[in-house]
Coordinates of C-alpha atoms in Angstrom, one line a residue:
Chain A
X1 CA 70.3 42.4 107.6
X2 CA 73.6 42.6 109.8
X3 CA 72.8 42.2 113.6
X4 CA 75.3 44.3 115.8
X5 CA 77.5 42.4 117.7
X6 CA 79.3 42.7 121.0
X7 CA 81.9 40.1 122.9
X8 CA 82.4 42.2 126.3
X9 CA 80.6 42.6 129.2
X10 CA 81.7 46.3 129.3
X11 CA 80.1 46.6 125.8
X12 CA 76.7 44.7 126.7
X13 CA 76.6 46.6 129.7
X14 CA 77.0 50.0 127.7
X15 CA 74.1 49.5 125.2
X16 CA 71.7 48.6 128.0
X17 CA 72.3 51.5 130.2
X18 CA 71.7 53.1 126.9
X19 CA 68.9 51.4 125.9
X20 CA 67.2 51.5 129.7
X21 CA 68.6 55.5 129.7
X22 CA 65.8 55.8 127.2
X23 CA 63.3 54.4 129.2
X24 CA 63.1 51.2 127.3
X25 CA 62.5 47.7 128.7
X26 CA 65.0 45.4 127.7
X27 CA 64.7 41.2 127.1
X28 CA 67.5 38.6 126.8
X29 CA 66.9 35.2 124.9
X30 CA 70.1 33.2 126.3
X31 CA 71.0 30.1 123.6
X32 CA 73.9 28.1 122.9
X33 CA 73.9 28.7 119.0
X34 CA 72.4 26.4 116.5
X35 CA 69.5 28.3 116.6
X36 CA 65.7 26.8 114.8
X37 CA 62.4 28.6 115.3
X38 CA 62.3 27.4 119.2
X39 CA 64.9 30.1 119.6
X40 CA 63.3 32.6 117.4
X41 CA 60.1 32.0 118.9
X42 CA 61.7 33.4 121.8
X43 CA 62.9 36.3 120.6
X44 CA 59.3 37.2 119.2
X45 CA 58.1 36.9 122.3
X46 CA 60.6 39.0 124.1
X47 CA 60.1 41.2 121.5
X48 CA 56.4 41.2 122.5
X49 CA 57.3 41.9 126.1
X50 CA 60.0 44.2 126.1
X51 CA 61.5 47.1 123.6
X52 CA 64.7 45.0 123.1
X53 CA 65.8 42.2 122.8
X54 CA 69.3 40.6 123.2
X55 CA 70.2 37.3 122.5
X56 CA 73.1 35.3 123.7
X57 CA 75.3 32.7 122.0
X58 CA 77.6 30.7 124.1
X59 CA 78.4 27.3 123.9
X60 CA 78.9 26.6 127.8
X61 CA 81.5 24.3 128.9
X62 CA 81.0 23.7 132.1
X63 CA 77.3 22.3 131.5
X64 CA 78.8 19.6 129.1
X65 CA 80.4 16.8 131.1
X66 CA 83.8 15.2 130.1
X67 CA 82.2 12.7 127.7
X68 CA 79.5 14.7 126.0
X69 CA 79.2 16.5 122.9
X70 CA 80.9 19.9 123.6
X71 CA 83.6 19.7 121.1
X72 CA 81.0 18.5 118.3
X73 CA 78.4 21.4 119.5
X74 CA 77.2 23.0 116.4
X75 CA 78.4 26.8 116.1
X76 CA 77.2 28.9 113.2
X77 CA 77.4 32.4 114.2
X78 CA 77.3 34.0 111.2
X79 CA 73.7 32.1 110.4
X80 CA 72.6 32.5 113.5
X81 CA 72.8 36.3 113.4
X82 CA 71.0 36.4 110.3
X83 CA 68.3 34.2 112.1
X84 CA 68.2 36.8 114.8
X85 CA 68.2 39.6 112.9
X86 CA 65.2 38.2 111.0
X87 CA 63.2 37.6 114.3
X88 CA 64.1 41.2 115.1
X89 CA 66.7 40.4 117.7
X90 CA 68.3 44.2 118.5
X91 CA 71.8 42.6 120.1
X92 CA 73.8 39.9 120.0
X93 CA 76.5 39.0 122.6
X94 CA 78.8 36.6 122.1
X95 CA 81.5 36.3 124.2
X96 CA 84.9 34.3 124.1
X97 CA 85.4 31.7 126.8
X98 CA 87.5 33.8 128.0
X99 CA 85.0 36.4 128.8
X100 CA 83.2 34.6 130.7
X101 CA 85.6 32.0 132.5
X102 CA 89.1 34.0 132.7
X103 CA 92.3 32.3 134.6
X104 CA 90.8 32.0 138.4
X105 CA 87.4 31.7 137.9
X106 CA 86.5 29.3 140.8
X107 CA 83.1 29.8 141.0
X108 CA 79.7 27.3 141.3
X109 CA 75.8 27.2 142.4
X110 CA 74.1 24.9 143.2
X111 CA 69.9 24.7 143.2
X112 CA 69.3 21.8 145.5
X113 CA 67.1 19.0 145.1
X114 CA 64.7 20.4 141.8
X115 CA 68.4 19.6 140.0
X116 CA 69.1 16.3 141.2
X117 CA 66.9 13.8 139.7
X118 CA 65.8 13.3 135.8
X119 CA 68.7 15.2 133.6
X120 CA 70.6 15.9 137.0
X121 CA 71.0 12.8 137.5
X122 CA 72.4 11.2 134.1
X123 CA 74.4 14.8 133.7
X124 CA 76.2 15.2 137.2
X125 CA 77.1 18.9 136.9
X126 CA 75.1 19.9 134.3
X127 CA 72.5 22.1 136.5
X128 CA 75.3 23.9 138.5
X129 CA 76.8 25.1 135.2
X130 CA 73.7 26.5 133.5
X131 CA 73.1 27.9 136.9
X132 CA 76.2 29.4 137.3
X133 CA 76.3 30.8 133.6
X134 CA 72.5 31.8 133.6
X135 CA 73.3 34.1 136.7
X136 CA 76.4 35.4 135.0
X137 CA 74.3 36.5 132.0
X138 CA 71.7 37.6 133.7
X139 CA 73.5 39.9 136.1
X140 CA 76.3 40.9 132.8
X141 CA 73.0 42.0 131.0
X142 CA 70.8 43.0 133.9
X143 CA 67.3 42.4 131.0
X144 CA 63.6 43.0 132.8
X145 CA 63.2 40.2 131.4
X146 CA 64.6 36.5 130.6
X147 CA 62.8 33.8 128.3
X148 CA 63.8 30.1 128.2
X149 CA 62.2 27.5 126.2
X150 CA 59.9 24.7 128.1
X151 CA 61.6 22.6 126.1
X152 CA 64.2 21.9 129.0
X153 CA 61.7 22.1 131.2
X154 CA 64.0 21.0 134.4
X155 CA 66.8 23.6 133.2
X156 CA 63.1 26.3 133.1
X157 CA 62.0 24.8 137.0
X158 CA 65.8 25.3 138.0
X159 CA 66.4 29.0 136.6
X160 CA 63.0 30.1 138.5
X161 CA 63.9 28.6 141.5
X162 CA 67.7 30.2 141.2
X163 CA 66.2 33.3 140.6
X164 CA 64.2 33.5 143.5
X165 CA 66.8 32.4 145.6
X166 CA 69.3 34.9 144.9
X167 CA 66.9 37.5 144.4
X168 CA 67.9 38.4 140.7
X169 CA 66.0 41.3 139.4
X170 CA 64.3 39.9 136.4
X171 CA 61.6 38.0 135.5
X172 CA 61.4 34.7 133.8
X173 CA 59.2 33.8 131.1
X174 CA 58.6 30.1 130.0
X175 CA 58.0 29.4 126.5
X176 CA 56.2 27.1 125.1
X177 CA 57.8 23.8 123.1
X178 CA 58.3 24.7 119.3
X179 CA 57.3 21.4 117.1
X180 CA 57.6 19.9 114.0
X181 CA 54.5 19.2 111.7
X182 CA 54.5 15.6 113.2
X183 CA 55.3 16.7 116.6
X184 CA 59.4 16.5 117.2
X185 CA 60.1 19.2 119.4
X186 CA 62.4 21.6 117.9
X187 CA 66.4 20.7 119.2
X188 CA 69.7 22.0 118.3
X189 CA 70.6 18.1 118.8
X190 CA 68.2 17.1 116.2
X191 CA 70.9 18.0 113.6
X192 CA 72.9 14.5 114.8
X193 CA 70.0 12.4 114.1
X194 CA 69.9 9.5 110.5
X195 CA 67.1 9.5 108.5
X196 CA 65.8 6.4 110.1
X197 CA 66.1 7.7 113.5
X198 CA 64.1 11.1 112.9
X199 CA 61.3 9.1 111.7
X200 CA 61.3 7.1 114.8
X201 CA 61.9 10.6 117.1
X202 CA 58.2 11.3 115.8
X203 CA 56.9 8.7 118.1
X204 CA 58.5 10.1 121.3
X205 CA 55.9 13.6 122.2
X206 CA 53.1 10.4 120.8
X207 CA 53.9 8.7 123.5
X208 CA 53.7 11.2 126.2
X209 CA 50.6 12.4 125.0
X210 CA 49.3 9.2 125.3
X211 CA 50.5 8.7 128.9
X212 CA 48.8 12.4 129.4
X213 CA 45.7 11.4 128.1
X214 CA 45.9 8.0 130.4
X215 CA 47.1 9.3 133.4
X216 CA 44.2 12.2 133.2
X217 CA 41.5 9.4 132.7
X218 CA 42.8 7.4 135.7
X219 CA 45.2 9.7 137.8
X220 CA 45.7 6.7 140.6
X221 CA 47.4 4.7 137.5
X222 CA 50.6 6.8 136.7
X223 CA 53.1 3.8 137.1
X224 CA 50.9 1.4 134.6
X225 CA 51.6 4.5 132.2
X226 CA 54.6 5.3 132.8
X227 CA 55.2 1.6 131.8
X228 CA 53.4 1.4 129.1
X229 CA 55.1 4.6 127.9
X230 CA 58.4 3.0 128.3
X231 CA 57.8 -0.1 126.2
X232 CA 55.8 1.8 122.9
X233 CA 59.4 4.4 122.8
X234 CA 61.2 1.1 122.8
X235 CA 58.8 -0.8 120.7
X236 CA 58.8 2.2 118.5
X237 CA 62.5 1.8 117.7
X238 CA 64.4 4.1 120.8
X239 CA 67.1 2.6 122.1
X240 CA 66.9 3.8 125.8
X241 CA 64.8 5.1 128.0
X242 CA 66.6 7.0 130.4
X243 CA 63.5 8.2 132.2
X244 CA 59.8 8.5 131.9
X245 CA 57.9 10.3 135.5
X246 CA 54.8 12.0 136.0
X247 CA 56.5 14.9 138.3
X248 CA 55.0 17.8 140.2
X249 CA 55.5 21.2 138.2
X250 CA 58.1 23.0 140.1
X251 CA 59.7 20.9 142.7
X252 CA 60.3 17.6 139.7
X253 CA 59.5 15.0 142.1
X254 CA 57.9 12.1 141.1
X255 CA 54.5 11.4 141.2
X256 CA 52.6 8.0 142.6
X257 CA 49.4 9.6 141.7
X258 CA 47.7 12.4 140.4
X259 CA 46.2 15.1 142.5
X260 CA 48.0 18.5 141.4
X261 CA 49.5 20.2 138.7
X262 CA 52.1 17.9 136.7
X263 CA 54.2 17.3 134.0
X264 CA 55.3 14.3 132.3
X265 CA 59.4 14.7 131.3
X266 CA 61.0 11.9 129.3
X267 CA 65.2 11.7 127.9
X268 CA 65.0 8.4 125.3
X269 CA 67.7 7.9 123.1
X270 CA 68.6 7.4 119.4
X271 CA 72.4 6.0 119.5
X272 CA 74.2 9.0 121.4
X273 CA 71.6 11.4 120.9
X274 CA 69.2 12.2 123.6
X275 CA 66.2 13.6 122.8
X276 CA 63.7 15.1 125.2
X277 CA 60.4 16.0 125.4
X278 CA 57.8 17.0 128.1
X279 CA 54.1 18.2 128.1
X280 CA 51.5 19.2 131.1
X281 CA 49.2 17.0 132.4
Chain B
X1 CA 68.0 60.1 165.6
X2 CA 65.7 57.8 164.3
X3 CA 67.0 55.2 161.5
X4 CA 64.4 54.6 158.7
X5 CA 63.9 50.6 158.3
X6 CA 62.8 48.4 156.1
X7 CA 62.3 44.7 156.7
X8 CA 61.6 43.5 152.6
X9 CA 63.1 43.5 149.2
X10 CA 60.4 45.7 147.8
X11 CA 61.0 48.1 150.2
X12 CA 64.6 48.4 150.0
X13 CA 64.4 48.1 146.4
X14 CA 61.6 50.5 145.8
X15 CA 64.3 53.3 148.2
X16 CA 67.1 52.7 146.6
X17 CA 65.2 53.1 142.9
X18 CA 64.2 56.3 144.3
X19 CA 67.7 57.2 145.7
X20 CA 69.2 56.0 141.9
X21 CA 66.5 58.4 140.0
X22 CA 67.3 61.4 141.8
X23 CA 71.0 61.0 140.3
X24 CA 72.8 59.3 143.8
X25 CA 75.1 56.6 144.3
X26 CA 74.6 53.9 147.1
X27 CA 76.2 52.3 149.5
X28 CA 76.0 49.1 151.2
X29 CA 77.4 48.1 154.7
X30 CA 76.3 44.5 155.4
X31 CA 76.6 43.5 158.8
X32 CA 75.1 40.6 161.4
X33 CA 74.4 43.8 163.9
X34 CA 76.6 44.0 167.0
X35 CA 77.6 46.7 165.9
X36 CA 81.2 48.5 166.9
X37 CA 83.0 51.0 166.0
X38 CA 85.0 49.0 162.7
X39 CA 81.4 48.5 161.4
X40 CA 80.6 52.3 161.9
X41 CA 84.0 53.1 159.9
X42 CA 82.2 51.4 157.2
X43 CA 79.6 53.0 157.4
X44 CA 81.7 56.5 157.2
X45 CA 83.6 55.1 154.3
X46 CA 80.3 54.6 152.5
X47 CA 79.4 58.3 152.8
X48 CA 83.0 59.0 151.3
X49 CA 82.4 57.1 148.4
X50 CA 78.5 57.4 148.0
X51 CA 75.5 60.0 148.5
X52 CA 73.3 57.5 150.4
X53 CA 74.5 54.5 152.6
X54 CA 72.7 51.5 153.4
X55 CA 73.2 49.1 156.0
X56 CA 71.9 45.8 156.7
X57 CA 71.9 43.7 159.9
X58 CA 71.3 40.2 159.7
X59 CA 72.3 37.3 161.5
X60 CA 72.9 34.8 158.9
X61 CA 71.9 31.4 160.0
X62 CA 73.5 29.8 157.2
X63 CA 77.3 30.6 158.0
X64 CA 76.9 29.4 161.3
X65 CA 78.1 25.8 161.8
X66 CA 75.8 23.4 164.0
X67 CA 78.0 23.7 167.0
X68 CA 78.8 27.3 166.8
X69 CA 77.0 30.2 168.6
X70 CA 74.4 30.9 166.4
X71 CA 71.5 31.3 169.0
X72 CA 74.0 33.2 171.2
X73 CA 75.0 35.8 168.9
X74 CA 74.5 39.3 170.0
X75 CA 71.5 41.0 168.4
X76 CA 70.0 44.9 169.7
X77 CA 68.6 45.9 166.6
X78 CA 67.5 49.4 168.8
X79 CA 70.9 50.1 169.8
X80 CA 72.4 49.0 166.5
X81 CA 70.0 51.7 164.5
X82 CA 71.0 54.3 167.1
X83 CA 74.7 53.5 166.1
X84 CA 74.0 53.8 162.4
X85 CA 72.5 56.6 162.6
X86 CA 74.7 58.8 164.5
X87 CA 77.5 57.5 161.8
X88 CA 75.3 58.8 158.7
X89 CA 73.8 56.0 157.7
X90 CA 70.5 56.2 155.7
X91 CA 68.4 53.3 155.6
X92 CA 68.9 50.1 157.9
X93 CA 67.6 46.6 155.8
X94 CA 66.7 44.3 158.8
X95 CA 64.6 41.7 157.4
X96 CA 63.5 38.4 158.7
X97 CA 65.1 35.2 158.5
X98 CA 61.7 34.0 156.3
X99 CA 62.2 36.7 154.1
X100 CA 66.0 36.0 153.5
X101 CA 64.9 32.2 153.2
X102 CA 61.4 31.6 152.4
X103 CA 60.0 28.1 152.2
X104 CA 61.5 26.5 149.1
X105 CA 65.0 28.0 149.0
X106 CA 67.7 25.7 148.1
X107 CA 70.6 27.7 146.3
X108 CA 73.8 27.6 147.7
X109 CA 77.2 29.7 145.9
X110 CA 80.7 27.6 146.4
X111 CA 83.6 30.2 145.4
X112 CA 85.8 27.3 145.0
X113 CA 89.2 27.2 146.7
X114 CA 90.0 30.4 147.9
X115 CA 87.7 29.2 150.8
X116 CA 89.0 25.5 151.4
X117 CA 91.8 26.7 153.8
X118 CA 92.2 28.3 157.2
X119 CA 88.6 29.8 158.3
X120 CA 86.9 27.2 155.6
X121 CA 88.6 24.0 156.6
X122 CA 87.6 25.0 160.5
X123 CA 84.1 26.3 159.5
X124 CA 82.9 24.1 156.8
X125 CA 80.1 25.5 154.7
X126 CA 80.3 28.7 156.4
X127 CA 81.5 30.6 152.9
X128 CA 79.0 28.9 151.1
X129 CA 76.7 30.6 153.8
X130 CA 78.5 34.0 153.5
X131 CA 79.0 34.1 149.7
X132 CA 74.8 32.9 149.1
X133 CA 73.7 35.5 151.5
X134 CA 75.7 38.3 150.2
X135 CA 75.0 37.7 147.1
X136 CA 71.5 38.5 148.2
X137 CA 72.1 41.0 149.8
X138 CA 74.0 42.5 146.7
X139 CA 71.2 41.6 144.3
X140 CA 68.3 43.2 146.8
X141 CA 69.6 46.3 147.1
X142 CA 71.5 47.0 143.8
X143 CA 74.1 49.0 145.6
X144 CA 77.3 50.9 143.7
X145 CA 79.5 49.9 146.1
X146 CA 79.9 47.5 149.1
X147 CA 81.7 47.7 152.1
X148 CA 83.9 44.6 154.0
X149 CA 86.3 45.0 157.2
X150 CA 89.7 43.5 156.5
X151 CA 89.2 41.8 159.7
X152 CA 87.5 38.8 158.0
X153 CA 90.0 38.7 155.2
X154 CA 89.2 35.3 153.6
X155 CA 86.0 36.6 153.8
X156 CA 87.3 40.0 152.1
X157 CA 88.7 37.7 148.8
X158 CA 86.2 35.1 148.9
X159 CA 83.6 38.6 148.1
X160 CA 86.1 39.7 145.8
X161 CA 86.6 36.0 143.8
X162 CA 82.5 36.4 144.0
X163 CA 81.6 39.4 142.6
X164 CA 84.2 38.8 139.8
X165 CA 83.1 35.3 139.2
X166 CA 79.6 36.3 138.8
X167 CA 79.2 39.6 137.9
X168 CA 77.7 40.9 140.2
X169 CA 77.7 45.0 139.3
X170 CA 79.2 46.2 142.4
X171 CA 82.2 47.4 143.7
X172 CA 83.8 45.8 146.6
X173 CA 85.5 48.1 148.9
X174 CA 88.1 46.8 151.6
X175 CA 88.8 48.7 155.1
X176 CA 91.5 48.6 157.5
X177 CA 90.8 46.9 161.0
X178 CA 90.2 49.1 163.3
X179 CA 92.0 48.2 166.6
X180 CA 91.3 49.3 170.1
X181 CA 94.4 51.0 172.5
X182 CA 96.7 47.9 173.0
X183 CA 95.7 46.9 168.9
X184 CA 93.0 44.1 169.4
X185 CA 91.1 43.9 166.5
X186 CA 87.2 45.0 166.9
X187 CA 85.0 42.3 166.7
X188 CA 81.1 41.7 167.8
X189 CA 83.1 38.3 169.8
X190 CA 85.1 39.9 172.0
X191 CA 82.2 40.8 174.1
X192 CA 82.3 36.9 175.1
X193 CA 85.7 37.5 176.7
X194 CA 85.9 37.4 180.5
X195 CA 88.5 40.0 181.6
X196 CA 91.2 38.0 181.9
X197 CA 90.8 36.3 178.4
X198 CA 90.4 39.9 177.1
X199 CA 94.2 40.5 178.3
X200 CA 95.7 37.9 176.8
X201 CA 94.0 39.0 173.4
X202 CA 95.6 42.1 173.3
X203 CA 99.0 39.3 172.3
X204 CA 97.6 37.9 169.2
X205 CA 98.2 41.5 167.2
X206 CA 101.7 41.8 168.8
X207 CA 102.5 38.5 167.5
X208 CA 101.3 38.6 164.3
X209 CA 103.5 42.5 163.9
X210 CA 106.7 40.1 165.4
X211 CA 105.7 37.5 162.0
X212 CA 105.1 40.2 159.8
X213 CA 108.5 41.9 161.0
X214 CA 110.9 38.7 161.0
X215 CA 109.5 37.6 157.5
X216 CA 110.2 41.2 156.2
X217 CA 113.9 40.7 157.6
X218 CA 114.2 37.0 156.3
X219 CA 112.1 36.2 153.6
X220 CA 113.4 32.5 153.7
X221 CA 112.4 31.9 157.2
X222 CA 108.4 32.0 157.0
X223 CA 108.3 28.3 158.9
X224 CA 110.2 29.5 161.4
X225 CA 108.7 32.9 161.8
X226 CA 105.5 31.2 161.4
X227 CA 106.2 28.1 164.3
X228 CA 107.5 31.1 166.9
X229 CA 104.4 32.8 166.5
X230 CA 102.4 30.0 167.3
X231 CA 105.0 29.2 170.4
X232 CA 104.6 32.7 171.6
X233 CA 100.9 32.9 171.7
X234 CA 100.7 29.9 173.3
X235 CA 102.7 31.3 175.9
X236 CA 100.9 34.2 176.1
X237 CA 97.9 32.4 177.4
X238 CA 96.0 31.7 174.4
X239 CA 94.3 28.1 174.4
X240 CA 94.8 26.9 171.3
X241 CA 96.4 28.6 168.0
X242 CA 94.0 27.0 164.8
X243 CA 96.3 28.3 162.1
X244 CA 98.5 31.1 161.8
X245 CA 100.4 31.3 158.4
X246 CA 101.7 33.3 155.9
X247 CA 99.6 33.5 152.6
X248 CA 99.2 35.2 149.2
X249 CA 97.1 37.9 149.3
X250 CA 94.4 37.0 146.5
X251 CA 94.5 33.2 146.7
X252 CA 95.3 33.0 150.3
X253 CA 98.1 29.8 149.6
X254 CA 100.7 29.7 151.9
X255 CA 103.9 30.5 151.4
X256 CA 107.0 29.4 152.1
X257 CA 108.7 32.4 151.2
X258 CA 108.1 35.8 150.8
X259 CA 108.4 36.6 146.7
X260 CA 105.1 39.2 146.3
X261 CA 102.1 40.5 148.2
X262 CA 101.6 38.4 151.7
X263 CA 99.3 38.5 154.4
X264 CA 100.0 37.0 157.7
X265 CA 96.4 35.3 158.7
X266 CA 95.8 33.7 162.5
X267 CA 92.7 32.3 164.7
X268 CA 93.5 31.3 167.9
X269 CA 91.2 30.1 170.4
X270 CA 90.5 31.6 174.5
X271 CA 87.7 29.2 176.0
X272 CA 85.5 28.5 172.7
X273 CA 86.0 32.2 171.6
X274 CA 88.0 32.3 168.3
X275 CA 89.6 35.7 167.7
X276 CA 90.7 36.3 164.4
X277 CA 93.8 39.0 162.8
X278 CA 95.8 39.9 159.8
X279 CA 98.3 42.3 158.7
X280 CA 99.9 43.1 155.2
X281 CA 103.4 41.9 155.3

């Protein structure tokens, strides 16, 4: 199956206004590459919402900081199309860097305080350049509607609230976490990890469904499981923690106790890799 | 005449959807109300260059600095609609500060350094105010084309950088100044002049044609065509000059000398009104 292809905005925008000229409602699935069946879940489900469905594959720059893994990314285009094409993806843009940052581009948003803790806060910059690149794609593609993985559940909390802000006209659909038979969320980043360290990744969504299950019993105990969370991902074999919080559902702020709707979100890490994971409470 | 209004998103949206089925292009005129007659020229252009022409009055809290006259600016939203629509305008969008920033909102657009000098590094934040709420304002109503005065012309390229940077599907169209008898620049301020400050004004554009003519004439001499016209209007009466300078047009840099497209860009001060002009050079 070949997927078409196009790497211009002026392209995109063409076989959308076809596409919508037609009548027909139109999804984008925006990804970085790599893609496993967390991505392809989400093109089923636009798919399921819409008449077509475009996916993007961009490796961002400007949401990497200086010492991350940009450069080491992985890009497979010509796998991920067939991938796409096999979900029933329609279109696939993928544009140059130079597409979408040429010479002058000055540009940044910012979305306030749901970015600043949690991944904000051990990726300074990383929110205001999905931001600014999810708005780009959005308003390059102008979809009905937009579908992003729970996965990176702050990255799904900070898209709504930029959407609503600005008043983007489309709608954003979460997704649901994609797993692995013993419970690893599906991640591009997965790729990076040894033998040894994917069997002790298993233990990380474990562990949060343990602090779940505690904090439901006794919702006036969250920092005694958030603890306790903390030491079985180290006693389990992770070599960090970089955070563990029972936070309120859209705004991310930490919870003392529990009297709402939550979400636990955790970053551990295996050598360089960070893994995430969250679930609802 | 009577000016329909509509005071939400849905409603704007749901006329200009209409407007866009039957076939028509639409214009946008965003204003902050106080309206003269540089804002209706806007408004004129906009039936030039569309079928239907929007406009929206809003006093944009945001782009206001703490100090600056926020509560005092001039609003009569009945004699603004009356304006409108004896210049052909269509549709006036006045909403409510709430539904411009309901509870919640936190997004803020930086456009990067086309808005660090000159009006930005006397008003900071204030483009990060003007770029968030047009943006808005571009994304509510969808518009084919939207119209700034030159008057504000770090304003003008700060839209410009904006749109590009984020693309936004509009296009931005600039407008002359227009000037009243002795060539002051229109502007919603001037009504806080007293009579004798409103003399004195009438100087700044004569100035700023003597800079625009000497630099012409010597294109080495910019600091010293620039340092007479901040002697003369000094001497004219005006209180205090806060930059007057010769600048690229795009990335509004100064220059010491003329080599390309320049643009000779002032403030200066009568009392704590700031009266802003430009010229081509």
């Amino acid at each position: 199956m070949s997927l078409p292809t196009v790497r211009t905005v002026a392209d995109l925008r063409a076989q959308v206004a076809a596409w919508r000229g037609q009548g027909l409602r139109v999804a984008l699935v925006p990804t970085m590459g790599a893609l496993h069946d967390g991505h392809l879940t989400l093109v089923r489900r636009g798919r399921a919402l819409a008449d077509k469905v475009v996916a993007s594959v961009f490796v961002n720059p400007t949401q990497f900081g200086p010492s991350e893994d940009f450069a080491r990314y992985p890009r497979d285009e010509g796998g991920d199309a067939a991938k796409l094409a096999s979900a029933g993806c329609d279109l696939l843009f993928a544009p140059d860097v130079s597409v979408m940052y040429p010479d002058g581009f000055a540009t940044s948003i910012d979305v306030g305080p749901v970015t600043r803790r949690w991944e904000g806060a051990f990726r300074p910059g990383h929110f205001n350049g999905v931001a600014t690149v999810v708005t780009k794609l959005l308003l390059q593609g102008l979809p009905d509607v937009a579908l992003f993985g729970e996965k990176d559940y702050q990255q799904l909390q900070t898209i709504r609230r930029l959407v609503r802000d600005l008043d983007i006209p489309v709608s954003i659909e979460g997704v649901p976490t994609v797993r692995e038979a013993d419970g690893l969320a599906l991640s591009s980043r997965n790729a990076y990890l040894t033998a040894e360290q994917r069997a002790v990744a298993a233990s990380l969504n474990r562990v949060l469904r343990d602090v779940v299950e505690r904090v439901r019993a006794e919702p006036g105990t969250v920092a005694d499981a958030v603890a306790a969370g903390e030491r079985a991902l180290l006693a389990a074999g992770f070599d960090a923690v970089d955070y563990l919080a029972v936070v309120d559902v859209a705004s991310l702020e930490p919870l003392e106790r529990l009297d709402g709707p939550a979400r636990v979100v955790c970053t551990a890490r295996l050598g360089k890799t960070r893994l995430l994971d969250n679930f609802p409470v």
